[in-house]
Coordinates of N, CA and C in Angstrom, one line a residue:
M23 N 69.9 -115.6 107.1 CA 68.5 -115.7 107.2 C 67.7 -114.5 106.6
K24 N 68.3 -113.4 106.7 CA 67.6 -112.2 106.2 C 67.5 -112.3 104.7
R25 N 68.5 -112.8 104.0 CA 68.4 -112.8 102.5 C 67.3 -113.9 102.1
R26 N 67.3 -115.0 102.8 CA 66.3 -116.0 102.5 C 64.9 -115.4 102.7
H27 N 64.7 -114.7 103.8 CA 63.4 -114.1 104.1 C 63.0 -113.1 103.0
L28 N 63.9 -112.3 102.5 CA 63.7 -111.4 101.4 C 63.3 -112.1 100.1
L29 N 64.0 -113.2 99.8 CA 63.6 -113.9 98.6 C 62.3 -114.5 98.7
Q30 N 61.9 -115.0 99.8 CA 60.6 -115.6 100.0 C 59.5 -114.5 99.8
T31 N 59.8 -113.4 100.4 CA 58.8 -112.3 100.3 C 58.6 -111.8 98.8
L32 N 59.7 -111.7 98.1 CA 59.6 -111.3 96.7 C 58.9 -112.4 95.8
A33 N 59.1 -113.6 96.1 CA 58.4 -114.7 95.4 C 56.9 -114.7 95.7
A34 N 56.5 -114.3 96.8 CA 55.1 -114.3 97.2 C 54.4 -113.0 96.7
T35 N 55.1 -112.0 96.3 CA 54.5 -110.7 96.0 C 53.5 -110.8 94.9
P36 N 53.8 -111.5 93.7 CA 52.8 -111.5 92.7 C 51.4 -112.1 93.1
A37 N 51.4 -112.9 94.1 CA 50.2 -113.5 94.6 C 49.3 -112.5 95.3
L38 N 50.0 -111.4 95.9 CA 49.3 -110.4 96.6 C 48.7 -109.4 95.7
L39 N 49.2 -109.2 94.5 CA 48.7 -108.2 93.5 C 47.5 -108.7 92.9
P40 N 46.5 -107.8 92.6 CA 45.3 -108.2 91.9 C 45.6 -108.5 90.5
A41 N 44.7 -109.3 89.9 CA 44.9 -109.7 88.5 C 44.8 -108.5 87.6
Q42 N 45.5 -108.5 86.5 CA 45.5 -107.4 85.6 C 44.1 -107.3 85.0
Q43 N 43.6 -106.0 85.0 CA 42.3 -105.8 84.4 C 42.5 -105.4 82.9
T44 N 41.6 -105.8 82.1 CA 41.6 -105.4 80.7 C 41.1 -104.0 80.6
S45 N 41.7 -103.2 79.7 CA 41.2 -101.9 79.5 C 39.8 -101.9 78.8
P46 N 39.0 -100.9 79.1 CA 37.7 -100.9 78.5 C 37.8 -100.6 77.0
S47 N 36.8 -101.0 76.3 CA 36.8 -100.7 74.9 C 36.5 -99.2 74.7
P48 N 36.8 -98.6 73.6 CA 36.4 -97.2 73.4 C 35.0 -96.9 73.5
D49 N 34.1 -97.8 73.3 CA 32.7 -97.6 73.4 C 32.2 -97.5 74.9
E50 N 33.0 -98.1 75.7 CA 32.7 -98.1 77.2 C 33.2 -96.9 77.9
N51 N 34.0 -96.1 77.3 CA 34.6 -94.9 78.0 C 33.4 -93.9 78.2
A52 N 33.5 -93.2 79.3 CA 32.5 -92.2 79.7 C 32.8 -90.9 78.8
V53 N 31.7 -90.3 78.4 CA 31.8 -89.1 77.6 C 31.4 -88.0 78.5
L54 N 32.2 -87.0 78.7 CA 31.9 -85.8 79.5 C 31.4 -84.7 78.7
A55 N 30.4 -84.0 79.2 CA 29.9 -82.8 78.5 C 30.7 -81.7 78.9
V56 N 31.1 -80.9 77.9 CA 32.0 -79.7 78.2 C 31.2 -78.4 77.9
D57 N 31.1 -77.5 78.8 CA 30.5 -76.2 78.7 C 31.5 -75.1 78.7
S58 N 31.2 -74.0 78.1 CA 32.1 -72.9 78.1 C 32.0 -72.2 79.5
P59 N 33.0 -71.5 79.9 CA 32.9 -70.8 81.2 C 31.9 -69.7 81.2
E60 N 31.6 -69.1 80.1 CA 30.6 -68.1 80.0 C 29.2 -68.6 80.3
S61 N 28.9 -69.9 80.1 CA 27.6 -70.4 80.4 C 27.3 -70.6 81.9
A62 N 28.3 -70.5 82.7 CA 28.2 -70.8 84.1 C 27.4 -69.7 84.9
G63 N 27.4 -68.5 84.5 CA 26.7 -67.5 85.2 C 27.3 -66.1 84.9
L64 N 26.6 -65.1 85.4 CA 27.0 -63.7 85.2 C 28.1 -63.4 86.3
P65 N 29.0 -62.5 85.9 CA 30.1 -62.1 86.9 C 29.4 -61.4 88.1
V66 N 30.1 -61.5 89.2 CA 29.6 -60.9 90.4 C 30.4 -59.6 90.6
R67 N 29.6 -58.5 90.9 CA 30.3 -57.2 91.2 C 31.0 -57.4 92.5
R68 N 32.3 -56.9 92.5 CA 33.1 -57.1 93.7 C 33.4 -55.8 94.4
F69 N 33.5 -54.7 93.7 CA 34.0 -53.5 94.3 C 33.0 -52.3 94.1
F70 N 32.4 -52.1 93.0 CA 31.6 -50.9 92.7 C 30.2 -51.0 93.2
T71 N 29.6 -49.9 93.5 CA 28.1 -49.9 93.8 C 27.4 -50.0 92.4
P72 N 26.1 -50.3 92.4 CA 25.4 -50.4 91.1 C 25.5 -49.1 90.3
D73 N 25.4 -47.9 91.0 CA 25.5 -46.6 90.3 C 26.9 -46.4 89.7
Q74 N 27.9 -46.7 90.5 CA 29.2 -46.6 90.0 C 29.5 -47.5 88.8
F75 N 29.0 -48.7 88.9 CA 29.3 -49.7 87.9 C 28.6 -49.3 86.5
S76 N 27.4 -48.8 86.6 CA 26.7 -48.4 85.4 C 27.4 -47.1 84.8
T77 N 27.9 -46.3 85.7 CA 28.6 -45.1 85.2 C 29.9 -45.5 84.5
L78 N 30.6 -46.5 85.1 CA 31.8 -47.0 84.5 C 31.6 -47.6 83.2
Q79 N 30.5 -48.4 83.1 CA 30.1 -49.0 81.8 C 29.9 -48.0 80.7
S80 N 29.1 -46.9 81.0 CA 28.9 -45.9 80.1 C 30.2 -45.1 79.7
L81 N 31.0 -44.9 80.7 CA 32.3 -44.2 80.5 C 33.1 -45.0 79.6
A82 N 33.2 -46.3 79.8 CA 34.0 -47.2 79.0 C 33.5 -47.2 77.5
D83 N 32.2 -47.2 77.3 CA 31.7 -47.2 76.0 C 32.0 -45.9 75.3
L84 N 32.1 -44.8 76.0 CA 32.4 -43.5 75.4 C 33.9 -43.5 75.0
I85 N 34.8 -44.0 75.9 CA 36.2 -44.0 75.7 C 36.7 -45.0 74.6
A86 N 36.1 -46.2 74.6 CA 36.5 -47.2 73.6 C 35.3 -47.8 73.0
P87 N 34.7 -47.1 72.0 CA 33.5 -47.6 71.4 C 33.9 -48.7 70.3
S88 N 32.9 -49.4 69.9 CA 33.1 -50.4 68.8 C 33.1 -49.6 67.5
I89 N 34.2 -49.9 66.8 CA 34.4 -49.2 65.5 C 34.6 -50.2 64.4
D90 N 33.8 -50.0 63.3 CA 33.9 -50.9 62.1 C 33.8 -52.4 62.4
G91 N 32.9 -52.7 63.3 CA 32.7 -54.1 63.7 C 33.8 -54.6 64.6
R92 N 34.7 -53.9 65.0 CA 35.7 -54.3 66.0 C 35.1 -54.1 67.4
P93 N 35.4 -55.0 68.3 CA 34.8 -54.9 69.6 C 35.3 -53.7 70.4
G94 N 34.4 -53.1 71.1 CA 34.8 -52.0 72.0 C 34.8 -52.4 73.4
A95 N 34.8 -51.5 74.3 CA 34.9 -51.8 75.8 C 33.6 -52.5 76.2
K96 N 32.5 -52.2 75.6 CA 31.2 -52.8 76.1 C 31.3 -54.3 75.7
Q97 N 31.7 -54.6 74.5 CA 31.7 -56.0 74.1 C 32.9 -56.8 74.8
A98 N 33.9 -56.1 75.2 CA 35.1 -56.7 75.9 C 34.8 -56.8 77.4
E99 N 33.7 -56.2 77.8 CA 33.4 -56.2 79.2 C 34.5 -55.7 80.1
A100 N 35.0 -54.5 79.6 CA 36.1 -53.9 80.4 C 35.7 -53.4 81.8
A101 N 34.5 -53.0 81.9 CA 34.0 -52.5 83.2 C 34.0 -53.7 84.2
S102 N 33.6 -54.9 83.8 CA 33.6 -56.0 84.7 C 35.0 -56.4 85.1
F103 N 36.0 -56.3 84.1 CA 37.4 -56.6 84.5 C 37.9 -55.5 85.5
L104 N 37.6 -54.3 85.2 CA 38.1 -53.2 86.2 C 37.5 -53.4 87.5
D105 N 36.2 -53.9 87.6 CA 35.6 -54.1 88.9 C 36.4 -55.2 89.6
F106 N 36.7 -56.3 88.9 CA 37.5 -57.4 89.5 C 38.9 -56.9 89.9
L107 N 39.6 -56.1 89.0 CA 40.9 -55.6 89.3 C 41.0 -54.7 90.5
L108 N 40.0 -53.8 90.6 CA 40.0 -52.8 91.6 C 39.7 -53.4 93.0
A109 N 39.0 -54.5 93.0 CA 38.8 -55.2 94.3 C 40.1 -55.7 94.9
K110 N 41.1 -55.9 94.1 CA 42.4 -56.3 94.6 C 43.5 -55.3 94.5
S111 N 43.1 -54.0 94.1 CA 44.1 -53.0 94.0 C 44.4 -52.3 95.3
P112 N 45.5 -51.5 95.3 CA 45.8 -50.7 96.5 C 44.7 -49.7 96.9
R113 N 44.6 -49.4 98.1 CA 43.6 -48.5 98.6 C 43.5 -47.1 97.9
D114 N 44.7 -46.6 97.6 CA 44.7 -45.2 97.0 C 44.1 -45.3 95.6
R115 N 44.3 -46.4 94.8 CA 43.7 -46.6 93.5 C 42.2 -46.7 93.6
Q116 N 41.8 -47.5 94.6 CA 40.4 -47.7 94.8 C 39.7 -46.3 95.1
A117 N 40.3 -45.5 96.0 CA 39.8 -44.2 96.4 C 39.7 -43.3 95.2
L118 N 40.7 -43.4 94.3 CA 40.7 -42.5 93.1 C 39.5 -42.9 92.2
Y119 N 39.2 -44.1 92.0 CA 38.1 -44.6 91.2 C 36.7 -44.2 91.9
Q120 N 36.6 -44.5 93.2 CA 35.4 -44.2 93.9 C 35.0 -42.7 93.8
R121 N 36.0 -41.9 94.2 CA 35.8 -40.4 94.1 C 35.5 -39.9 92.7
G122 N 36.2 -40.4 91.8 CA 36.0 -40.0 90.4 C 34.6 -40.4 89.9
L123 N 34.2 -41.6 90.1 CA 32.9 -42.0 89.6 C 31.8 -41.3 90.4
D124 N 32.0 -41.1 91.7 CA 31.0 -40.4 92.5 C 30.8 -38.9 92.0
T125 N 31.9 -38.3 91.6 CA 31.9 -37.0 91.1 C 31.1 -36.9 89.8
L126 N 31.4 -37.9 88.9 CA 30.6 -37.9 87.6 C 29.1 -38.1 87.9
I127 N 28.8 -39.0 88.8 CA 27.4 -39.2 89.1 C 26.7 -38.0 89.7
R128 N 27.4 -37.3 90.6 CA 26.9 -36.1 91.2 C 26.7 -35.0 90.2
T129 N 27.7 -34.8 89.4 CA 27.7 -33.7 88.4 C 26.6 -34.0 87.3
S130 N 26.4 -35.2 86.9 CA 25.4 -35.4 85.9 C 24.0 -35.3 86.5
R131 N 23.8 -35.6 87.8 CA 22.5 -35.4 88.5 C 22.2 -33.9 88.7
T132 N 23.2 -33.1 89.0 CA 23.0 -31.7 89.3 C 22.8 -30.9 88.0
R133 N 23.6 -31.2 87.0 CA 23.6 -30.4 85.8 C 22.4 -30.8 84.9
H134 N 22.2 -32.1 84.7 CA 21.3 -32.6 83.7 C 20.1 -33.4 84.4
Q135 N 20.0 -33.5 85.7 CA 19.0 -34.2 86.4 C 18.8 -35.7 85.8
K136 N 19.8 -36.3 85.4 CA 19.8 -37.6 84.8 C 21.1 -38.4 85.4
E137 N 21.0 -39.7 85.3 CA 22.1 -40.5 85.6 C 23.1 -40.4 84.4
F138 N 24.4 -40.6 84.7 CA 25.4 -40.5 83.7 C 25.2 -41.5 82.6
S139 N 24.7 -42.6 82.9 CA 24.5 -43.7 81.9 C 23.3 -43.3 81.0
E140 N 22.4 -42.4 81.4 CA 21.3 -42.0 80.6 C 21.5 -40.8 79.7
L141 N 22.7 -40.1 79.9 CA 23.0 -38.9 79.1 C 23.3 -39.2 77.7
P142 N 22.9 -38.4 76.8 CA 23.3 -38.5 75.4 C 24.8 -38.3 75.3
S143 N 25.4 -38.8 74.2 CA 26.8 -38.7 74.0 C 27.4 -37.3 74.1
A144 N 26.7 -36.3 73.5 CA 27.2 -35.0 73.6 C 27.2 -34.4 75.0
E145 N 26.2 -34.7 75.8 CA 26.2 -34.2 77.2 C 27.2 -34.9 78.0
A146 N 27.4 -36.2 77.8 CA 28.4 -37.0 78.5 C 29.8 -36.6 78.2
N147 N 30.0 -36.3 76.9 CA 31.4 -35.9 76.5 C 31.7 -34.5 77.1
A148 N 30.7 -33.7 77.3 CA 30.9 -32.3 77.9 C 31.5 -32.5 79.3
L149 N 31.1 -33.6 80.0 CA 31.6 -33.8 81.4 C 33.1 -34.4 81.4
L150 N 33.5 -34.8 80.2 CA 34.8 -35.4 80.1 C 35.8 -34.5 79.4
T151 N 35.6 -33.2 79.5 CA 36.5 -32.2 78.9 C 38.0 -32.3 79.4
P152 N 38.2 -32.7 80.7 CA 39.6 -32.8 81.1 C 40.4 -33.8 80.2
L153 N 39.8 -34.7 79.5 CA 40.5 -35.6 78.6 C 41.0 -35.0 77.4
T154 N 40.4 -33.8 77.1 CA 40.9 -33.1 75.8 C 42.1 -32.2 76.1
A155 N 42.5 -32.1 77.3 CA 43.7 -31.2 77.6 C 44.9 -31.9 77.1
K156 N 45.9 -31.1 76.7 CA 47.2 -31.6 76.2 C 47.8 -32.5 77.2
W157 N 48.3 -33.7 76.8 CA 48.9 -34.7 77.7 C 50.3 -34.2 78.1
T158 N 50.6 -34.4 79.4 CA 52.0 -34.1 79.9 C 52.4 -35.3 80.8
Y159 N 53.7 -35.3 81.1 CA 54.2 -36.4 81.9 C 53.7 -36.2 83.4
A160 N 53.5 -35.0 83.8 CA 53.1 -34.7 85.1 C 51.6 -35.1 85.3
A161 N 51.3 -35.7 86.4 CA 49.9 -36.1 86.6 C 49.0 -34.8 86.8
P162 N 47.8 -34.8 86.4 CA 46.9 -33.6 86.6 C 46.7 -33.4 88.1
K163 N 46.6 -32.1 88.5 CA 46.4 -31.8 89.9 C 45.0 -31.9 90.3
E164 N 44.1 -31.7 89.3 CA 42.6 -31.8 89.6 C 42.2 -33.3 89.8
P165 N 41.5 -33.6 90.8 CA 41.2 -35.1 91.1 C 40.4 -35.7 90.0
V166 N 39.4 -35.0 89.4 CA 38.6 -35.6 88.3 C 39.5 -35.8 87.1
A167 N 40.4 -34.9 86.8 CA 41.2 -35.1 85.6 C 42.2 -36.2 85.8
A168 N 42.7 -36.4 87.1 CA 43.5 -37.5 87.4 C 42.8 -38.8 87.2
F169 N 41.5 -38.9 87.7 CA 40.7 -40.1 87.6 C 40.5 -40.4 86.1
L170 N 40.1 -39.4 85.3 CA 39.7 -39.6 83.9 C 41.0 -40.1 83.1
R171 N 42.1 -39.6 83.5 CA 43.3 -40.0 82.8 C 43.6 -41.5 83.1
A172 N 43.5 -41.8 84.4 CA 43.7 -43.2 84.8 C 42.7 -44.2 84.2
V173 N 41.4 -43.8 84.3 CA 40.4 -44.7 83.8 C 40.5 -44.9 82.3
K174 N 40.9 -43.9 81.6 CA 41.0 -44.0 80.1 C 42.1 -45.0 79.8
A175 N 43.3 -44.9 80.4 CA 44.4 -45.8 80.2 C 43.9 -47.3 80.6
D176 N 43.2 -47.4 81.7 CA 42.8 -48.8 82.1 C 41.8 -49.4 81.2
I177 N 40.8 -48.6 80.7 CA 39.8 -49.1 79.8 C 40.4 -49.5 78.5
I178 N 41.3 -48.7 78.0 CA 41.9 -49.0 76.7 C 42.8 -50.3 76.8
R179 N 43.5 -50.4 77.9 CA 44.3 -51.6 78.1 C 43.4 -52.8 78.3
A180 N 42.4 -52.7 79.1 CA 41.5 -53.9 79.3 C 40.8 -54.3 78.1
T181 N 40.4 -53.3 77.2 CA 39.7 -53.6 76.0 C 40.7 -54.3 75.0
A182 N 41.9 -53.8 74.9 CA 42.9 -54.3 73.9 C 43.3 -55.7 74.3
N183 N 43.3 -56.0 75.6 CA 43.7 -57.4 76.1 C 42.6 -58.3 76.4
S184 N 41.4 -58.0 75.9 CA 40.2 -58.8 76.2 C 40.1 -60.0 75.2
R185 N 39.3 -61.0 75.6 CA 39.1 -62.2 74.8 C 38.3 -61.8 73.5
A186 N 37.4 -60.8 73.6 CA 36.6 -60.4 72.4 C 37.5 -59.9 71.4
V187 N 38.5 -59.1 71.7 CA 39.4 -58.5 70.7 C 40.4 -59.6 70.2
A188 N 40.8 -60.5 71.1 CA 41.7 -61.6 70.6 C 40.9 -62.5 69.6
E189 N 39.7 -62.8 69.9 CA 38.9 -63.6 69.0 C 38.6 -62.9 67.7
A190 N 38.4 -61.6 67.7 CA 38.2 -60.8 66.5 C 39.5 -60.7 65.7
N191 N 40.6 -60.7 66.3 CA 41.9 -60.7 65.6 C 42.1 -62.0 64.9
V192 N 41.8 -63.1 65.6 CA 41.9 -64.4 64.9 C 40.9 -64.6 63.8
A193 N 39.7 -64.2 64.0 CA 38.7 -64.3 63.0 C 39.0 -63.4 61.8
G194 N 39.6 -62.3 62.0 CA 39.9 -61.4 60.9 C 41.3 -61.6 60.3
R195 N 42.0 -62.7 60.8 CA 43.3 -63.0 60.4 C 44.3 -61.9 60.6
R196 N 44.0 -61.1 61.6 CA 44.9 -60.0 62.0 C 45.9 -60.5 63.0
R197 N 47.1 -60.4 62.7 CA 48.1 -61.0 63.6 C 48.8 -59.8 64.3
A198 N 49.0 -60.1 65.6 CA 49.7 -59.1 66.5 C 51.0 -59.8 66.9
T199 N 51.9 -58.9 67.4 CA 53.1 -59.5 67.9 C 52.9 -60.2 69.2
G200 N 53.7 -61.2 69.5 CA 53.5 -61.9 70.7 C 52.4 -63.0 70.6
L201 N 52.0 -63.5 71.7 CA 51.0 -64.6 71.8 C 49.6 -64.1 71.8
N202 N 49.4 -62.8 71.9 CA 48.0 -62.2 72.0 C 47.3 -62.8 73.2
P203 N 47.8 -62.7 74.4 CA 47.0 -63.2 75.5 C 45.9 -62.2 75.9
Y204 N 44.9 -62.7 76.6 CA 43.8 -61.9 77.0 C 43.5 -62.3 78.4
W205 N 42.7 -61.4 79.0 CA 42.3 -61.6 80.4 C 41.0 -62.3 80.5
Q206 N 40.8 -63.0 81.6 CA 39.5 -63.6 81.8 C 39.4 -63.8 83.3
V207 N 38.3 -63.4 83.9 CA 38.1 -63.5 85.3 C 37.8 -64.9 85.7
I208 N 38.6 -65.5 86.6 CA 38.4 -66.8 87.0 C 37.7 -66.8 88.4
E209 N 36.6 -67.4 88.5 CA 35.9 -67.4 89.8 C 36.5 -68.4 90.8

């Protein structure tokens, strides 16, 4: 009996299925508008205060400026990436950045009575003299020098791996080794 019941069920199955639908013509397909991620909105600051962020932007522009039409840290939005990165970084790395940026802000206000971001390049570079010291494997003992060394490496790395530099490399037919990946903050 069980086999007969199975065969009857299989024979009745096509009657239970809906009739096949015809596929729509290409003219009937819906067309979706596609926008770039950049048009969605401005990035949200995650870690730095407004003063710290503007100081970091100015510092990034001094460390990795745009040269010969090649994108610099400002065009690569390296400060925004570092803000995103430091929000997820270990606490000691966050403290290094906060203390270092606060020291630059305080020093520029006391010596020049201006914000770091408002200083001319010559005056701003005078505050970055620890970067001119000879490089050694040992980390600097002075906190500001340790911060400047770390932020310089991070800014250069963020700029070199940015979308702006990757697009400039493609536009200029400049080939790099590897796949030339870049970072992009995903909300």
